[in-house]
PDB file of C-alpha atoms and ligand atoms in Angstrom:
ATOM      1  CA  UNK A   1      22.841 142.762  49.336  1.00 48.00           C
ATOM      2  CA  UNK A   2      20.561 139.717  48.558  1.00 53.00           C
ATOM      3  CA  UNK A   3      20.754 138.825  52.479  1.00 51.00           C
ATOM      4  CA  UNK A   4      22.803 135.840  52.057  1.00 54.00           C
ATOM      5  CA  UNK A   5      23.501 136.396  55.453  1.00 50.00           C
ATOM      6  CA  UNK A   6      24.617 139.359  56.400  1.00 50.00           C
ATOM      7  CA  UNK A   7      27.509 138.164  58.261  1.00 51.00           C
ATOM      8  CA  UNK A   8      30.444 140.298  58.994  1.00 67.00           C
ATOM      9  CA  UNK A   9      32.826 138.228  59.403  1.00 86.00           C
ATOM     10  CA  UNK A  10      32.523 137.595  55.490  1.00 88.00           C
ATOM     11  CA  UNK A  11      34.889 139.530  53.634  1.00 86.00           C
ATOM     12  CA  UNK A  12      34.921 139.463  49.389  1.00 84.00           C
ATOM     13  CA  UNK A  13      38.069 138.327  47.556  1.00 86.00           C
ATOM     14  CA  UNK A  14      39.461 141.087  45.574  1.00 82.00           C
ATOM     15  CA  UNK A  15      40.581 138.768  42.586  1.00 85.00           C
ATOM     16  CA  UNK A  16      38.052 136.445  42.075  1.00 89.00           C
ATOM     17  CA  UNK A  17      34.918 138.140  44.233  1.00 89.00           C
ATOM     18  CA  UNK A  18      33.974 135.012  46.346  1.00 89.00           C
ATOM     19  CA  UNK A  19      32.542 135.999  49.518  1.00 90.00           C
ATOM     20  CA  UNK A  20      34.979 133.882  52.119  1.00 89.00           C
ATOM     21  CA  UNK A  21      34.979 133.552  55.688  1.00 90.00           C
ATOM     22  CA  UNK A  22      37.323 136.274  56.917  1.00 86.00           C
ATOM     23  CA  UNK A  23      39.369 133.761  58.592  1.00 85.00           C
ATOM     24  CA  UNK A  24      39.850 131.773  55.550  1.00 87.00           C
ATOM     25  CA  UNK A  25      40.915 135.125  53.761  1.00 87.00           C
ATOM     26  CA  UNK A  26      44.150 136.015  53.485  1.00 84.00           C
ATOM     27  CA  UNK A  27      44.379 139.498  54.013  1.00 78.00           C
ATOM     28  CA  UNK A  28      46.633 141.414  51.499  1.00 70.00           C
ATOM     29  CA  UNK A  29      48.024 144.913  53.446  1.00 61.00           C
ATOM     30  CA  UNK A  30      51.752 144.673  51.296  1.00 56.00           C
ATOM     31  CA  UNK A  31      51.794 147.772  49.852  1.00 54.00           C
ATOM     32  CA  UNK A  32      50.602 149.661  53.364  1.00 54.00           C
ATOM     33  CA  UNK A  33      49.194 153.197  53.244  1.00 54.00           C
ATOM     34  CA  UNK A  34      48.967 152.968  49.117  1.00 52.00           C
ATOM     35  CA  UNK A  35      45.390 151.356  50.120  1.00 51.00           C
ATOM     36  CA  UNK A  36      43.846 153.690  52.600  1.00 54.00           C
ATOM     37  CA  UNK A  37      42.270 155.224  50.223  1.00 53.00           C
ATOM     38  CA  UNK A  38      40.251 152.601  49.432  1.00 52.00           C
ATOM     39  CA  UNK A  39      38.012 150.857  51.390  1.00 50.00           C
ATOM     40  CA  UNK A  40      39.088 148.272  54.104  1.00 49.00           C
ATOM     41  CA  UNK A  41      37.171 145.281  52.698  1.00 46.00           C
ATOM     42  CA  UNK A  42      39.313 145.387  48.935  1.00 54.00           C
ATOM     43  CA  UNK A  43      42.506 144.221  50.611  1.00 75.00           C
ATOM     44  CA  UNK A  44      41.144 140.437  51.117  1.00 84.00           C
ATOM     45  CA  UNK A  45      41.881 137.252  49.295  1.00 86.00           C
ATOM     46  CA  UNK A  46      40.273 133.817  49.019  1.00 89.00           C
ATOM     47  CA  UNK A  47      43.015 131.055  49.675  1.00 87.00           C
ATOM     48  CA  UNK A  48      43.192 130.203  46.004  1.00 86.00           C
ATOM     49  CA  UNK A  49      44.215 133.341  44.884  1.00 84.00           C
ATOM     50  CA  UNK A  50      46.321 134.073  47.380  1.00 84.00           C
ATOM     51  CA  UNK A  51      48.088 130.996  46.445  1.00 81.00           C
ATOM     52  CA  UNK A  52      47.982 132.012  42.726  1.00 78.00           C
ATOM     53  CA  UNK A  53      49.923 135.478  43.943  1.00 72.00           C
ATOM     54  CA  UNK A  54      51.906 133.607  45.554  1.00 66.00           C
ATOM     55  CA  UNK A  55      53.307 132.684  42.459  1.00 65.00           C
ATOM     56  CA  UNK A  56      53.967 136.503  41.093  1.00 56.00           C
ATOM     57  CA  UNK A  57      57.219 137.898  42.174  1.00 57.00           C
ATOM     58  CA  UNK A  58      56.379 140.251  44.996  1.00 60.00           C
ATOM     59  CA  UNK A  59      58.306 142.952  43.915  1.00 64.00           C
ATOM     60  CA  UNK A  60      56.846 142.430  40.434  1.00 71.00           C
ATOM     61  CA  UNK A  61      53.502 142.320  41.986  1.00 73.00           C
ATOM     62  CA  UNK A  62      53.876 145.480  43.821  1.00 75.00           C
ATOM     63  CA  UNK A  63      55.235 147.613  40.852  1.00 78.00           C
ATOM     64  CA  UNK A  64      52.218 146.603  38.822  1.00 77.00           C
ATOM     65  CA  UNK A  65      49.844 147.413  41.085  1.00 80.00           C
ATOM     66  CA  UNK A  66      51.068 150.471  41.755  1.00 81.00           C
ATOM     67  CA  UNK A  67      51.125 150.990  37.897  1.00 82.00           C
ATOM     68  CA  UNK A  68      47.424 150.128  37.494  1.00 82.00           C
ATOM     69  CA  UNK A  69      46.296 151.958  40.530  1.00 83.00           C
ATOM     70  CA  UNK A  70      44.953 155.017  39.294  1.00 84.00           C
ATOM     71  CA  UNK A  71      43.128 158.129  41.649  1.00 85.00           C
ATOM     72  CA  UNK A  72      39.185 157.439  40.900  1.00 88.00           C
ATOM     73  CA  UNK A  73      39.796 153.807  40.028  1.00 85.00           C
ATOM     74  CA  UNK A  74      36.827 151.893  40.844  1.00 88.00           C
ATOM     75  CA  UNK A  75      37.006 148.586  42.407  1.00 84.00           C
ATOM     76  CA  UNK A  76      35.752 146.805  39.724  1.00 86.00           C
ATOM     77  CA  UNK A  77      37.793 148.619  37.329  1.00 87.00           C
ATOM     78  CA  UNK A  78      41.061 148.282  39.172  1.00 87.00           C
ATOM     79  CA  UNK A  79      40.362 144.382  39.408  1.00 85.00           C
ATOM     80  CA  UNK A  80      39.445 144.088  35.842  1.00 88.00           C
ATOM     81  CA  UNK A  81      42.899 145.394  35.194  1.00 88.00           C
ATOM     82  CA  UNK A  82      44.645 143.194  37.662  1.00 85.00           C
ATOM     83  CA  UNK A  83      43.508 140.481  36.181  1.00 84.00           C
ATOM     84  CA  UNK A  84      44.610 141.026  32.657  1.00 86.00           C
ATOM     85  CA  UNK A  85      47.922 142.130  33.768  1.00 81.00           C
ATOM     86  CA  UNK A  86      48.150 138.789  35.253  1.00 77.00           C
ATOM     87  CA  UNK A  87      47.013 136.909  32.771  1.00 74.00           C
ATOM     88  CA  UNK A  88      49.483 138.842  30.791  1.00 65.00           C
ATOM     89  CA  UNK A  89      52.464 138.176  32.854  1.00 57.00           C
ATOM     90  CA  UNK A  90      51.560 134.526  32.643  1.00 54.00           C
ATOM     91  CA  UNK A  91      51.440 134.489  28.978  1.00 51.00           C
ATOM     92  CA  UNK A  92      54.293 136.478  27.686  1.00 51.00           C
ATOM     93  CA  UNK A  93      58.240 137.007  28.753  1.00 55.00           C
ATOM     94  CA  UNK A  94      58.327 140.299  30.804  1.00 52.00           C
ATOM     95  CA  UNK A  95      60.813 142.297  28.578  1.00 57.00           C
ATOM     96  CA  UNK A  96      63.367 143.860  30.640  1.00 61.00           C
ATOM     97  CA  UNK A  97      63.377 147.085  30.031  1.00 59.00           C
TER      98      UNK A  97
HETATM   99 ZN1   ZN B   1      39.608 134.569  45.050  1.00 90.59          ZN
END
C-alpha cells in the first residue's frame, strides 16, 4: 500500500476500485456462499455503482456472474470481465435463448 492511510474501515469497490469509506459502501453478499472463496473485501461497492447495478435485473445479474466466475479467477480478472459483460448488456438486446 502507498500508506494513504491505512484505515480499515476503507473497503475498495469491486467495479470501479475506489477506495470508499466502508459505511458509504454498499456491501454486495447476493449470491451468499458463491463468494467465500474469495476474499471478504471483493464483495463491496461504491454508491455509484451500486446504483448503476441497480439498474441490471438481479436475476440477470446473478446468472452472469455466476457465468463469469471461474475457479482461479483473479480479482482483477473477474472484474475485467464484469465490466464488459455490462457494458455488453447495455449495448445490445439480450437474445432470449
Ligand atoms: Zn465503484
Amino acid at each position: 500500500m502507498l500508506g494513504s492511510g491505512g484505515d480499515e474501515s476503507t473497503v475498495v469497490c469491486i467495479a470501479c476500485g475506489e477506495s470508499v469509506p466502508r459505511t458509504e459502501a454498499r456491501e454486495y453478499d447476493k449470491t451468499g456462499n458463491r463468494w467465500e472463496r474469495h476474499d471478504k473485501d471483493f464483495e463491496h461497492f461504491c454508491k455509484d455503482c451500486f446504483r448503476e447495478l441497480s439498474h441490471q435485473p438481479r436475476s440477470g445479474l446473478e446468472s452472469m456472474l455466476a457465468d463469469i466466475e471461474d475457479d482461479g479467477l483473479s480479482e482483477t480478472e473477474f472484474i475485467r470481465r464484469y465490466l464488459d459483460r455490462v457494458d455488453d448488456d447495455n449495448a445490445v438486446e439480450e437474445p432470449d435463448s
